[in-house]
Tab-separated table of C-alpha atoms in Angstrom:
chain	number	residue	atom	x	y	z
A	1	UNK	CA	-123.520	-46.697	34.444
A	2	UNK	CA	-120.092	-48.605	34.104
A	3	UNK	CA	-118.617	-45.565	32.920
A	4	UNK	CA	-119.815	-43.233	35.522
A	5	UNK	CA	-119.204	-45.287	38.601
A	6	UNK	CA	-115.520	-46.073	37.134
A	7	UNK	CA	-114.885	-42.099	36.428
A	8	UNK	CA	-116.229	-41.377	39.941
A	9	UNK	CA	-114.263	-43.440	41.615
A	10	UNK	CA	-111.028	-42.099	39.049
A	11	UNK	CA	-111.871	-39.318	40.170
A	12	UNK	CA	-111.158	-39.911	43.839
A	13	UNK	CA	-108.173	-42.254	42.665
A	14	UNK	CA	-106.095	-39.106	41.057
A	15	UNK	CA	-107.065	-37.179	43.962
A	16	UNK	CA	-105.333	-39.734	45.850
A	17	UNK	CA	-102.279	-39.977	43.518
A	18	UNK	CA	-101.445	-36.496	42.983
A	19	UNK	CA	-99.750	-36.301	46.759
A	20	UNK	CA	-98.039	-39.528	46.365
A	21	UNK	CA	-94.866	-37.877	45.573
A	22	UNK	CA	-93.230	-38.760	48.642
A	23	UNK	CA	-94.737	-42.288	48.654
A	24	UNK	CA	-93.216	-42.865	45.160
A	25	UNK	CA	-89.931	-41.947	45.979
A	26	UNK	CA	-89.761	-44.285	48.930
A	27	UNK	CA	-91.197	-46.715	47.039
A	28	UNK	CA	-88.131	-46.260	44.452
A	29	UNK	CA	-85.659	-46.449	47.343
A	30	UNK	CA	-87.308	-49.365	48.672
A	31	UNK	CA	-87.640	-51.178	44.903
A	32	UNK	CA	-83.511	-50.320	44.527
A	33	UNK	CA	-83.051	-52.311	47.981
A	34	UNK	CA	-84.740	-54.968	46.906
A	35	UNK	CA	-83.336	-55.686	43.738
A	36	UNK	CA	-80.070	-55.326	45.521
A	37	UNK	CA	-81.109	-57.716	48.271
A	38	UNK	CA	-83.486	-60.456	45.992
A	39	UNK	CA	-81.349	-60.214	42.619
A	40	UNK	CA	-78.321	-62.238	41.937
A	41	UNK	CA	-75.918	-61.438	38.848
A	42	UNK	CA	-77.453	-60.513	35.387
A	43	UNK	CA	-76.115	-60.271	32.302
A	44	UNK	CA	-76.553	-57.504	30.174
A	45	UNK	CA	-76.911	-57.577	26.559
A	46	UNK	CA	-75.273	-55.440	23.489
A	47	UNK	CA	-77.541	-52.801	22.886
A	48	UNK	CA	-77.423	-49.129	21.175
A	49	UNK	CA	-75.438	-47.032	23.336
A	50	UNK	CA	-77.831	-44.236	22.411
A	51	UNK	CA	-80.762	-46.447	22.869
A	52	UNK	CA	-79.111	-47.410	26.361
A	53	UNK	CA	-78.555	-44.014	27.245
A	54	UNK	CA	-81.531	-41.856	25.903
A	55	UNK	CA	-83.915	-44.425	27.035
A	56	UNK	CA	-82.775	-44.893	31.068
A	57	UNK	CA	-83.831	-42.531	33.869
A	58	UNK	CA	-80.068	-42.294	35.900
A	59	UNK	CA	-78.528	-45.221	37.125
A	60	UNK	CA	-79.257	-48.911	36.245
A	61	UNK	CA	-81.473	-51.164	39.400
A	62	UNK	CA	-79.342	-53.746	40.742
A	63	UNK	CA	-79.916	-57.088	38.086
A	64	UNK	CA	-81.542	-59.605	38.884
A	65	UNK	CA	-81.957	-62.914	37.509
A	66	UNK	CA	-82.412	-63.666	33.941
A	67	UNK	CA	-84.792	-66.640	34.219
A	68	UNK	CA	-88.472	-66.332	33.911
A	69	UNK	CA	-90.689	-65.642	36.871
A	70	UNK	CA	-93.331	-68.063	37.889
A	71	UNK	CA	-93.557	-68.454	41.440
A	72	UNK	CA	-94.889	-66.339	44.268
A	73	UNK	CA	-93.004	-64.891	46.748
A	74	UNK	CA	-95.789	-65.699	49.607
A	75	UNK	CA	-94.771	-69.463	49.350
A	76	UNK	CA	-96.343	-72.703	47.883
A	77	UNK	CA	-100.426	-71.419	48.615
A	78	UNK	CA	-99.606	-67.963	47.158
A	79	UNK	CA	-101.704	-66.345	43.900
A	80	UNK	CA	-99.947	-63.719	42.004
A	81	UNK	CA	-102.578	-61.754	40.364
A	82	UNK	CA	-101.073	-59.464	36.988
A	83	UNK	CA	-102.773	-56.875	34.854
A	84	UNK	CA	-101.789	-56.551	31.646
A	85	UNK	CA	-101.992	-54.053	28.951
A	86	UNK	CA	-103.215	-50.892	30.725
A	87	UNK	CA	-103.394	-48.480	32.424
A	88	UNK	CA	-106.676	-47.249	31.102
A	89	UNK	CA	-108.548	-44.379	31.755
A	90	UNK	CA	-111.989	-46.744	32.364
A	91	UNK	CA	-110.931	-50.237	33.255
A	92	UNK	CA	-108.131	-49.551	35.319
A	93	UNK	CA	-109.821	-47.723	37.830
A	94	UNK	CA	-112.707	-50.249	38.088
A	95	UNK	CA	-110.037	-53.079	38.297
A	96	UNK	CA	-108.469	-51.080	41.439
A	97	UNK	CA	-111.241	-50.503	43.100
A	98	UNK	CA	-112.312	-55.051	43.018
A	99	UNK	CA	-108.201	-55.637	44.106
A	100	UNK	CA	-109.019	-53.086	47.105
A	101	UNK	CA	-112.399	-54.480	48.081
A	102	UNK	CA	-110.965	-57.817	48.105
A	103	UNK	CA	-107.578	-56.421	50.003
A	104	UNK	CA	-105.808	-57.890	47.206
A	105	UNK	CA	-102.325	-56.339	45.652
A	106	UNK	CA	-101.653	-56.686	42.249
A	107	UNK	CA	-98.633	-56.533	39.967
A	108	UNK	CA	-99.544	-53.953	36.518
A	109	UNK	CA	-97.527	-54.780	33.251
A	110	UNK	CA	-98.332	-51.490	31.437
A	111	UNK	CA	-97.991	-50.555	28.098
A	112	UNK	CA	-95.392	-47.648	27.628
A	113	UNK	CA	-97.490	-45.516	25.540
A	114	UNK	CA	-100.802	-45.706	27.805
A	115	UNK	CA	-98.078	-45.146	31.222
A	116	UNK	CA	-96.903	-41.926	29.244
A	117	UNK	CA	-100.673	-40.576	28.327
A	118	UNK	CA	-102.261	-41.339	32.187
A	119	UNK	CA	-99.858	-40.764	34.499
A	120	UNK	CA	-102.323	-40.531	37.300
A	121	UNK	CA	-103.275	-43.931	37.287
A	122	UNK	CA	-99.748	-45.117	37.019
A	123	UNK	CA	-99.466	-43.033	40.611
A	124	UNK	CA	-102.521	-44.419	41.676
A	125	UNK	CA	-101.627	-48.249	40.963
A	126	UNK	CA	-98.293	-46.938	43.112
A	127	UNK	CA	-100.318	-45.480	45.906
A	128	UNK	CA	-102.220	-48.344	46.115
A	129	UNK	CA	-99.478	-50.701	46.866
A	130	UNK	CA	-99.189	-52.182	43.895
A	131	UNK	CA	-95.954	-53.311	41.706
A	132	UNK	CA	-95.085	-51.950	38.083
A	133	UNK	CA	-93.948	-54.035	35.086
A	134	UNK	CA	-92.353	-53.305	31.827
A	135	UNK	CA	-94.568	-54.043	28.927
A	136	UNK	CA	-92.590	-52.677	25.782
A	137	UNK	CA	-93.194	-49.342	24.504
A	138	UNK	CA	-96.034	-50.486	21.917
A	139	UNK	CA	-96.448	-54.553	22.726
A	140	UNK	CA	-95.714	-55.800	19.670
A	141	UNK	CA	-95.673	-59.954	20.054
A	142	UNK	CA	-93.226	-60.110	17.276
A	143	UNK	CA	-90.409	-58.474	19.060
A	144	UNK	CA	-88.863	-62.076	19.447
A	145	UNK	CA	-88.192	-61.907	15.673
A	146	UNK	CA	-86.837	-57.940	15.870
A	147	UNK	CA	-83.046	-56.847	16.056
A	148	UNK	CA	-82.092	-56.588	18.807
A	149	UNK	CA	-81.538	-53.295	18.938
A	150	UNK	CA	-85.068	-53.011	18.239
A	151	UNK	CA	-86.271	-55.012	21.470
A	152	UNK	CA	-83.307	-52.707	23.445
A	153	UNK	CA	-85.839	-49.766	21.988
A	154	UNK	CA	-89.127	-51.380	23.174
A	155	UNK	CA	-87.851	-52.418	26.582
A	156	UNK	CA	-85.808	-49.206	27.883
A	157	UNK	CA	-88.014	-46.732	26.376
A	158	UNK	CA	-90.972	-48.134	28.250
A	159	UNK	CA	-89.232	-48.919	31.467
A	160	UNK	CA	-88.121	-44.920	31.164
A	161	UNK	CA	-92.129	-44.193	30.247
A	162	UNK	CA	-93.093	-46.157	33.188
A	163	UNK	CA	-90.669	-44.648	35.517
A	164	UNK	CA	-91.509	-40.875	34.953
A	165	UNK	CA	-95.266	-41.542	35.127
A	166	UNK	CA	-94.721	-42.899	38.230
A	167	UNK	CA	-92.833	-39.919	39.758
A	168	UNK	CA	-89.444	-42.549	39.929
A	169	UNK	CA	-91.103	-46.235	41.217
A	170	UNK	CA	-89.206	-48.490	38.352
A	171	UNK	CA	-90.844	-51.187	37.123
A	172	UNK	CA	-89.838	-54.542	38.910
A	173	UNK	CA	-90.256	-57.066	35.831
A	174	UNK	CA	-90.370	-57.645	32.515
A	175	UNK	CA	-93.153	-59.099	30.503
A	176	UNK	CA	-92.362	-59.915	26.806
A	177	UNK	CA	-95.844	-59.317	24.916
A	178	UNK	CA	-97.668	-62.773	23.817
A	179	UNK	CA	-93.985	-64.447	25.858
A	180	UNK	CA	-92.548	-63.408	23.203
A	181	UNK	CA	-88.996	-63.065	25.018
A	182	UNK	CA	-85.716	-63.727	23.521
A	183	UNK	CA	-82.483	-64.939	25.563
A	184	UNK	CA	-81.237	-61.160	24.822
A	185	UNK	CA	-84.251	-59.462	26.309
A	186	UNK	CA	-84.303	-61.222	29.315
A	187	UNK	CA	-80.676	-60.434	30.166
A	188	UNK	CA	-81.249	-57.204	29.129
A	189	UNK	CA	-84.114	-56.654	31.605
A	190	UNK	CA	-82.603	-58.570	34.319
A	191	UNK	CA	-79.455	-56.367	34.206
A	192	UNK	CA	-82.095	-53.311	34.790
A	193	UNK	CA	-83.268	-54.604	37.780
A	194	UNK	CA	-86.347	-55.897	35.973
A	195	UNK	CA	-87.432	-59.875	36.589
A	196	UNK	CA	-88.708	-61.558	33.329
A	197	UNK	CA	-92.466	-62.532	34.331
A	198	UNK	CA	-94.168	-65.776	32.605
A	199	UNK	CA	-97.772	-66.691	33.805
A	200	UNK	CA	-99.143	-70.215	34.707
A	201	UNK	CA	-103.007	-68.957	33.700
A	202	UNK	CA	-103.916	-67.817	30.941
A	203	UNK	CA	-107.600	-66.515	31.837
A	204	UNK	CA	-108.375	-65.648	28.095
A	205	UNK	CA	-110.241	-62.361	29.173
A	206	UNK	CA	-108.859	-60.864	26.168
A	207	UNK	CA	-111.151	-62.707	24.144
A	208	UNK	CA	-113.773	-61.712	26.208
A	209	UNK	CA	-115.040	-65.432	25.866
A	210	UNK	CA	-117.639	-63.906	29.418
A	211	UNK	CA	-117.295	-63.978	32.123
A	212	UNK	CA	-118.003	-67.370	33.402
A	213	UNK	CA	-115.640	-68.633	30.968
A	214	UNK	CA	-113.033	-66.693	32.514
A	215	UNK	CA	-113.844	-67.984	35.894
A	216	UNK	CA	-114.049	-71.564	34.891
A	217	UNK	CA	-110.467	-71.035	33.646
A	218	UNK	CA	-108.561	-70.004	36.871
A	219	UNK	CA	-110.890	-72.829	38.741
A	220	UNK	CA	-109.756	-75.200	36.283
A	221	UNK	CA	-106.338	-74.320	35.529
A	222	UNK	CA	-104.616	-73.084	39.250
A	223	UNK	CA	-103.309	-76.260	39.789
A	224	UNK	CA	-100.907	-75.183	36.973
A	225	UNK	CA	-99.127	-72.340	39.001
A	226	UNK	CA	-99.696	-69.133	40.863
A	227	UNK	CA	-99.522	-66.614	38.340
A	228	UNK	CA	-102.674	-65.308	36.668
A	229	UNK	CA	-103.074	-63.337	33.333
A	230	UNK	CA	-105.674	-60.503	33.443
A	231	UNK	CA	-106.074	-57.507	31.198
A	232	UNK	CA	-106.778	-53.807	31.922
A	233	UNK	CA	-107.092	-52.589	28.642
A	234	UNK	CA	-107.907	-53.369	25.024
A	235	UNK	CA	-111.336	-52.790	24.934
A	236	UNK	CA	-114.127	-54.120	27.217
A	237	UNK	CA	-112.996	-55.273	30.287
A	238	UNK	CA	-116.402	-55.574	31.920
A	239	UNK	CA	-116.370	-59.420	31.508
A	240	UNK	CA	-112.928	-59.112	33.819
A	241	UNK	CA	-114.121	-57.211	36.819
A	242	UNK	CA	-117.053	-59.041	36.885
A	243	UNK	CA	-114.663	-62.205	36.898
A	244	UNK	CA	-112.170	-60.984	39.436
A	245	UNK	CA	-115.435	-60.127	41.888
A	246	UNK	CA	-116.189	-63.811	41.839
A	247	UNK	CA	-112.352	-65.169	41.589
A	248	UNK	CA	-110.462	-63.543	44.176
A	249	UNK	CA	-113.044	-64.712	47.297
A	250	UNK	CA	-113.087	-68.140	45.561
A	251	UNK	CA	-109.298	-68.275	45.697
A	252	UNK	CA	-109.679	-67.282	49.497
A	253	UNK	CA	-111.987	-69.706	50.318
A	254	UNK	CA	-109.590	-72.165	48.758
A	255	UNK	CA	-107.223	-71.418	51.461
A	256	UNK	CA	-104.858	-69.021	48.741
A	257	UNK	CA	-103.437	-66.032	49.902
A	258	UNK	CA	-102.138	-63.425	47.667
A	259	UNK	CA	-98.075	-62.817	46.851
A	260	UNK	CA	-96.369	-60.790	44.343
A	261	UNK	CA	-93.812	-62.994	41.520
A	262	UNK	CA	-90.448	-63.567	42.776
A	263	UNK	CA	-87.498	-61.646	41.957
């Protein structure tokens, strides 16, 4: 029944998505502006100049800054909500259709490899209002310990990945996999316009410890900061929807509203 009542509502998702072409390109207008109005100087790395090149859609995003992202842009009582990992074919869907019955927006770090094979729902996260993230080309959480041209690789190839499946919305950040980000890869993201993004709770859904467990967590733990960890994809991310049903009115009755991470 999961699977059925996700596809279904997939279904009407893509639908959605596939006239978002015009959406998507003001939304990559409006995601240039921003980084030129919200970013201050970057500093970009050395990198392969045929990495550089081969991997980049066109011109650079303005930079932004270099330091990791914690806060919220809706001020002090503010929740950012991120998805990690995805987008996937079942969870994804299931996990847009809680953040729209809760009116909730949501920022996606997605995998450049899963962007590249579903498109649609990389258009449909757009549609939805939604903001894109950079999560390396294959999210390998030993990329801190890689040359450098090597993390140049995983970051602009996926940032290109992500920008095509999205019809030409760039991803506004850059989340290292595991935090595994190096002083190199940050500047290097920041001087593409993308802001390195930390979180503040880790909800552990990964584990898929269930889903009370994962509640518990962000009840426990939001005293830390406004940015929560969430996963979209790999494997069973029942235990997370069911979570996020029960977390996001909890956080509203707490008096939070809902922001997206600075840039």
């Amino acid at each position: 029944m999961v699977r059925s009542g996700g596809r279904g509502w997939y279904g009407q998702v893509v639908a959605a998505a596939l006239g978002v072409t015009a959406v998507a390109a003001l939304a990559s207008f409006w995601s240039a502006q921003a980084g030129s109005a919200d970013g201050g100087p970057g500093h970009a790395g050395a990198s392969s100049p045929s990495a550089t090149s081969s991997a980049h859609p066109g011109p650079k995003a303005a930079p932004v800054p270099a330091e990791i992202a914690h806060a919220s842009d809706g001020g002090a009582r503010a929740v950012n909500i991120t998805i990690d990992d995805g987008p996937d074919p079942v969870w994804t869907p299931r996990v847009l259709e809680v953040l729209r019955d809760n009116g909730v927006k949501a920022t996606f770090c997605m995998v450049g490899t899963q962007a590249r094979a579903h498109p649609d729902l990389v258009r449909a996260v757009v549609a939805a209002g939604h903001r894109l993230c950079d999560h390396t080309v294959s999210h390998d959480v030993t990329m801190d310990h890689k040359s450098e041209a090597y993390q140049s690789q995983q970051i602009l190839d996926a940032e290109r990945m992500i920008t095509e499946a999205s019809g030409g919305v760039r991803p506004l950040y850059y989340r290292a996999p595991g935090g595994a980000f190096t002083p190199y890869s940050r500047h290097l993201a920041a001087s593409h316009g993308m802001r390195p993004l930390g979180w503040n709770v880790d909800t552990k859904d990964f584990e898929r410890p269930g889903t009370n467990a994962i509640v518990a967590t962000v009840k426990n733990e939001i005293s830390n900061g406004p940015t929560l960890l969430f996963h979209d994809a790999g494997g069973d991310r029942s235990q997370t929807v069911a979570a996020l049903n029960e977390v996001l009115p909890w956080l509203k009755e707490q008096g939070y509203s809902f922001g997206f991470p600075v840039r």
